[in-house]
Coordinates of C-alpha atoms in Angstrom, one line a residue:
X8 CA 0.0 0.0 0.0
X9 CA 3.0 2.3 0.9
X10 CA 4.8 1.5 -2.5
X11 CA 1.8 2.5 -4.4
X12 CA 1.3 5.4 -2.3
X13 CA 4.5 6.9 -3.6
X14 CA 4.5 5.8 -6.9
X15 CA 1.3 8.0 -6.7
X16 CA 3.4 11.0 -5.2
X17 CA 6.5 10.4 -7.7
X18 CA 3.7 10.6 -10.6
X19 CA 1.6 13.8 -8.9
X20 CA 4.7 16.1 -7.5
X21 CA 7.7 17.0 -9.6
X22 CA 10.8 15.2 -7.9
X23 CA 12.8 18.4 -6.4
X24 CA 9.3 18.4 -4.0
X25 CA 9.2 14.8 -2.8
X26 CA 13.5 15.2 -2.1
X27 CA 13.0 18.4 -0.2
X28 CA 9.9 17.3 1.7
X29 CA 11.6 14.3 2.6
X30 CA 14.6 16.8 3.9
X31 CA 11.7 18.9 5.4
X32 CA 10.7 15.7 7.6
X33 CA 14.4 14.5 8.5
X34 CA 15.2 18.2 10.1
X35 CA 11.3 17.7 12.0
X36 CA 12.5 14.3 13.0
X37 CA 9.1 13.1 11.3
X38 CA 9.4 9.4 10.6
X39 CA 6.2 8.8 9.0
X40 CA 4.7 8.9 5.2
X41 CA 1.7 11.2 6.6
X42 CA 3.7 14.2 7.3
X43 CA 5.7 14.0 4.2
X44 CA 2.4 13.4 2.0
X45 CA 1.5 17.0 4.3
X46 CA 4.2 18.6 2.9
X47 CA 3.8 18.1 -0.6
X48 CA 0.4 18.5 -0.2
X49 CA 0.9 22.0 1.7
X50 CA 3.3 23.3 -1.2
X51 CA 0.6 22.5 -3.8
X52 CA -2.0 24.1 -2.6
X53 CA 0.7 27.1 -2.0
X54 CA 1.8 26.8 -5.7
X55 CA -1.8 26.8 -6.9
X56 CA -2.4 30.1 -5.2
X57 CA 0.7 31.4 -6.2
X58 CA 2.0 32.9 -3.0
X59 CA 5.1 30.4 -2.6
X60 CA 8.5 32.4 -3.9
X61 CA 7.6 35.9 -3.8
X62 CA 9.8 38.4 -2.7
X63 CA 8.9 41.8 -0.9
X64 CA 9.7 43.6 -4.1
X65 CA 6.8 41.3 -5.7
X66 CA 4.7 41.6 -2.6
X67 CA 4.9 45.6 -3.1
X68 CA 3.2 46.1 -6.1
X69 CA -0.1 45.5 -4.0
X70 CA 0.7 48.2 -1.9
X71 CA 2.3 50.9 -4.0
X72 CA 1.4 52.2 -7.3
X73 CA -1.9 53.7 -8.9
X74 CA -4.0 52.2 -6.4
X75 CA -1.9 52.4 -3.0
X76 CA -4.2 55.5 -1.9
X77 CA -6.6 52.7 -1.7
X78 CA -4.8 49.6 0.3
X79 CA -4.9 49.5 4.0
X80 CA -1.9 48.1 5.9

């Protein structure tokens, strides 16, 4: 059941995710398959929404510009 749960994973994530996940879990000291299918599934939905890898500099054009008179922060 494992085995086909990550052939599953190997086939949904690209393979940089499952490595660093599993790196994610050694540091944690997690030893199970749960927390690293969390992981991955964390950084998807993250990567779906787009908000993974942006920098201040991208996170500024919401709040300057033409419509900074109208953000509240």
């Amino acid at each position: 059941m494992l085995a086909d749960e990550l052939r599953d994973a190997e086939a949904t994530y690209p393979k940089a995710w499952i490595e660093d996940a599993f790196r994610q879990a050694v540091r944690q000291n997690a030893r199970s398959w749960a927390y690293v299918r969390k992981v991955l599934e964390r950084r998807a939905r993250s990567e779906k929404r787009g908000t993974r890898g942006q920098t201040a500099q991208d996170r500024r054009k919401y709040i300057e510009g033409e419509y900074a008179d109208h953000i509240e922060y």
